[in-house]
Coordinates of C-alpha atoms in Angstrom, one line a residue:
X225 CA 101.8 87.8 32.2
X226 CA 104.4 85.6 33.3
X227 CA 104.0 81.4 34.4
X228 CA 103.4 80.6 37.9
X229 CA 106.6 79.1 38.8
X230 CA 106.9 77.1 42.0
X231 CA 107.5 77.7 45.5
X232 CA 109.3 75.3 46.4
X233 CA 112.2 76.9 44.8
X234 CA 113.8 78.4 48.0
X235 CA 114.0 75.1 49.5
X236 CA 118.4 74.3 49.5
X237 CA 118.2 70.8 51.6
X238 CA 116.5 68.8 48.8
X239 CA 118.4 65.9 46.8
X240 CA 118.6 66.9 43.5
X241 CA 119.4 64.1 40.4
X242 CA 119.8 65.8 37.1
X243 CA 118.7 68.6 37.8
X244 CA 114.8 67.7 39.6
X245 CA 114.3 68.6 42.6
X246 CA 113.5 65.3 44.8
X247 CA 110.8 67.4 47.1
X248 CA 109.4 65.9 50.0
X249 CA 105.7 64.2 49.4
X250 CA 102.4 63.4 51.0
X251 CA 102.3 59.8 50.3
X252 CA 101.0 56.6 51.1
X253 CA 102.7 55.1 48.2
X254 CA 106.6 53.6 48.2
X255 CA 109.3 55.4 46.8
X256 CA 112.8 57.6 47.6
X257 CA 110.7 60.3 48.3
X258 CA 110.9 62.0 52.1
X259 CA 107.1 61.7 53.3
X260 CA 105.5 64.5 55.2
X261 CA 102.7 64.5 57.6
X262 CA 99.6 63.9 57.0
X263 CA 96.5 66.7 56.0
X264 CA 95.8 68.1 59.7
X265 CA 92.5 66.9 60.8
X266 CA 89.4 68.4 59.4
X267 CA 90.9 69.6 56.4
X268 CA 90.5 67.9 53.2
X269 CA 93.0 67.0 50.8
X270 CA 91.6 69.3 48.0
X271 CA 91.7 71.9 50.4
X272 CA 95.1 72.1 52.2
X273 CA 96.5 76.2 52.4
X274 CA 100.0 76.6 50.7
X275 CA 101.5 77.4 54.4
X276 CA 100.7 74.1 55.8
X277 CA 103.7 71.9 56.6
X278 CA 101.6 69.1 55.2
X279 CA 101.5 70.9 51.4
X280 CA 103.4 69.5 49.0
X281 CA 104.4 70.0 44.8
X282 CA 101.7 67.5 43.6
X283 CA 99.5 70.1 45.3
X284 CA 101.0 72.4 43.5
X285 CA 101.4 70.7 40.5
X286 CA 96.9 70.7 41.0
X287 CA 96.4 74.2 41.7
X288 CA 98.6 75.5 38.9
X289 CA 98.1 72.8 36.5
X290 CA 94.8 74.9 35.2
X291 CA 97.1 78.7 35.2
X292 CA 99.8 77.3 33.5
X293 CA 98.5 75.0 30.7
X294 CA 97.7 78.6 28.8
X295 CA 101.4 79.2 28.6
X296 CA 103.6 78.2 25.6
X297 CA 106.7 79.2 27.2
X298 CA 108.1 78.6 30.3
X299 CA 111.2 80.3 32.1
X300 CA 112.3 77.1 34.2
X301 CA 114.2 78.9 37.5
X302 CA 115.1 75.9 39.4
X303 CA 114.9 72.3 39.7
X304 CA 111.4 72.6 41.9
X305 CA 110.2 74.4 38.4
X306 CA 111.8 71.3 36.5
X307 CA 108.9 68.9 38.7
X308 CA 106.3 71.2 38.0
X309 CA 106.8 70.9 34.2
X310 CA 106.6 67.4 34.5
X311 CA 103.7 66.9 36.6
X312 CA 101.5 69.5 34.5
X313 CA 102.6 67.5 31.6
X314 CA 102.0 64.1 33.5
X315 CA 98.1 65.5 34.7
X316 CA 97.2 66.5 31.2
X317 CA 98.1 63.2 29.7
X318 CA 96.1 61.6 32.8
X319 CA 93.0 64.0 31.7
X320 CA 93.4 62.9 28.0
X321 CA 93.0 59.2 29.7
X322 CA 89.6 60.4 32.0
X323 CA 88.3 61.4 28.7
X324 CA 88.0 58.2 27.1
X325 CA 86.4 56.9 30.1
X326 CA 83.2 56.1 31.0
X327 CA 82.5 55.5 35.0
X328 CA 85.1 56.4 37.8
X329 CA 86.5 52.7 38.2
X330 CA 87.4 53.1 34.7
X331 CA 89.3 56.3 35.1
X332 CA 90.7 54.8 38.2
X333 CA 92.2 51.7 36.4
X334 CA 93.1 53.8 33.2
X335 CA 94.9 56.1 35.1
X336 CA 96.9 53.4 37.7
X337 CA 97.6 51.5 34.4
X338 CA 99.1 55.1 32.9
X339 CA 100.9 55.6 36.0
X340 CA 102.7 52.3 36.1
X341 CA 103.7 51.8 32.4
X342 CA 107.3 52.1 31.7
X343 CA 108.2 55.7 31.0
X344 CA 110.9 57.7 29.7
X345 CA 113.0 59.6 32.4
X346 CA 115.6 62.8 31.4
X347 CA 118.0 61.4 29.4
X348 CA 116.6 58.5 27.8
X349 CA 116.4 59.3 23.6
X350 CA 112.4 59.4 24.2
X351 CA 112.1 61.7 27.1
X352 CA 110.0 65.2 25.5
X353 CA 112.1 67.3 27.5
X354 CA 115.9 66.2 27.1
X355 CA 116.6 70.0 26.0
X356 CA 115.6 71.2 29.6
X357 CA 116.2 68.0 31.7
X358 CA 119.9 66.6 32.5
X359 CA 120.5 62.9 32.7
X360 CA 120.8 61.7 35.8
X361 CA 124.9 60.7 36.3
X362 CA 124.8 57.1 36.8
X363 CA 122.6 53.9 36.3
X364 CA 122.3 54.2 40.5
X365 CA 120.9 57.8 40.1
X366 CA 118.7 57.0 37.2
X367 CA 116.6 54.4 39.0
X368 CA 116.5 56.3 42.2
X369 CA 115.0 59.2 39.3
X370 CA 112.6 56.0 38.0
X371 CA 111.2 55.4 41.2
X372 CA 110.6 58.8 42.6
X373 CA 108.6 59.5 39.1
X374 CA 106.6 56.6 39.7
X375 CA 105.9 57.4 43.0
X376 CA 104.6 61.3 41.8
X377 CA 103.0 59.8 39.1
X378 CA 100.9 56.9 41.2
X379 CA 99.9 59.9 43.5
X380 CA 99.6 62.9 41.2
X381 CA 97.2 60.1 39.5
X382 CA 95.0 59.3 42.9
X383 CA 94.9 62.7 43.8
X384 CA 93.6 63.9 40.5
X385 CA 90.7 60.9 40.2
X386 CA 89.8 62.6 43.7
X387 CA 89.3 66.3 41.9
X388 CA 87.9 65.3 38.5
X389 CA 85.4 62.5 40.4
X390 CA 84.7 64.9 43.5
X391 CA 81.4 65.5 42.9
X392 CA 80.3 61.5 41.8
X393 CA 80.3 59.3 39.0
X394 CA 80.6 61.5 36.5
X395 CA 84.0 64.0 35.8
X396 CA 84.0 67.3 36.3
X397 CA 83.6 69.0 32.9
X398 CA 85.5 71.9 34.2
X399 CA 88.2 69.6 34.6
X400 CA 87.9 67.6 31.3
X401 CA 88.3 70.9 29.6
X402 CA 91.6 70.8 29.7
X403 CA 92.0 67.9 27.9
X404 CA 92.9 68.8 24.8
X405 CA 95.4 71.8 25.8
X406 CA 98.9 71.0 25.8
X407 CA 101.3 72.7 28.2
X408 CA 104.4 74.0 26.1
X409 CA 103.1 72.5 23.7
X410 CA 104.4 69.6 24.7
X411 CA 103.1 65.8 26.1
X412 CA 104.9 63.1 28.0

């Protein structure tokens, strides 16, 4: 059975540096990104349907995230596929971080703190990936690359504490069961 890959892969208008896909996002945080509209009213943000203008690849990134950590291989098809990789590789280093916690506000300021550090982009001699991932072309396209991480990564981060801590206080154990399975075989 092959990976889920992601859908996001027809889409031709999207600035691409290196070779990820800079997708549109539903954001409150600042970065590059294009933001898109907002959840339409009554439906949650855990909830939203694939089809919905407002669905974007951190969704994605969610929903698959639990598919695709089985896999050991992955056929990459597109730079959309490329910001998949590294989002399912950025949520199971945030779940690795929810482990060690003890109480939501924990998680919360472990994970904000994870999602802020300095962190390798493609290209740089530390990056997991560099095999897979082009360097951007210039210093100008690297940090515009820098920022739109950090901007998937502060949201992927919020929008997972909002999945693992849906039910309370205490993570989902469904969740944390994933913590110890590494995607690829691979971590950022």
């Amino acid at each position: 059975m092959p990976a889920y890959h992601s859908i996001f892969l027809q889409d031709q208008d999207v600035r691409i540096i290196g070779n990820i896909a800079l997708l549109p996002l539903r954001t409150r945080t600042r970065g590059p990104a294009y933001v898109l509209p907002a959840a339409p009213s009554g439906t949650s943000d855990l909830d939203i349907d694939p089809d919905s203008e407002s669905y974007d690849a951190l969704d994605e990134v969610l929903s698959l995230f639990r598919a695709n950590t089985f896999f050991r291989n992955f056929e990459i098809k597109g730079p959309a596929d490329r910001l998949l990789i590294y989002g399912i590789l950025f949520v199971s280093e945030c779940l690795g971080k929810i482990g060690k916690a003890t109480g939501s506000r924990e998680a919360e300021k472990a994970l904000m703190n994870t999602a802020l550090d300095q962190f390798a982009i493609p290209g740089d001699a530390s990056f997991p990936l560099n095999q897979a991932f082009e360097a951007p072309r210039d210093s100008q396209d690297a940090e515009i690359l820098r920022q739109y991480l950090s901007q998937v990564r502060q949201e992927l981060a919020m929008r997972l504490l909002a999945r693992v801590y849906a039910g309370g206080n205490a993570p989902s154990k469904w969740w944390l069961s994933f913590t110890k399975r590494k995607f690829m075989g691979k971590s950022l």
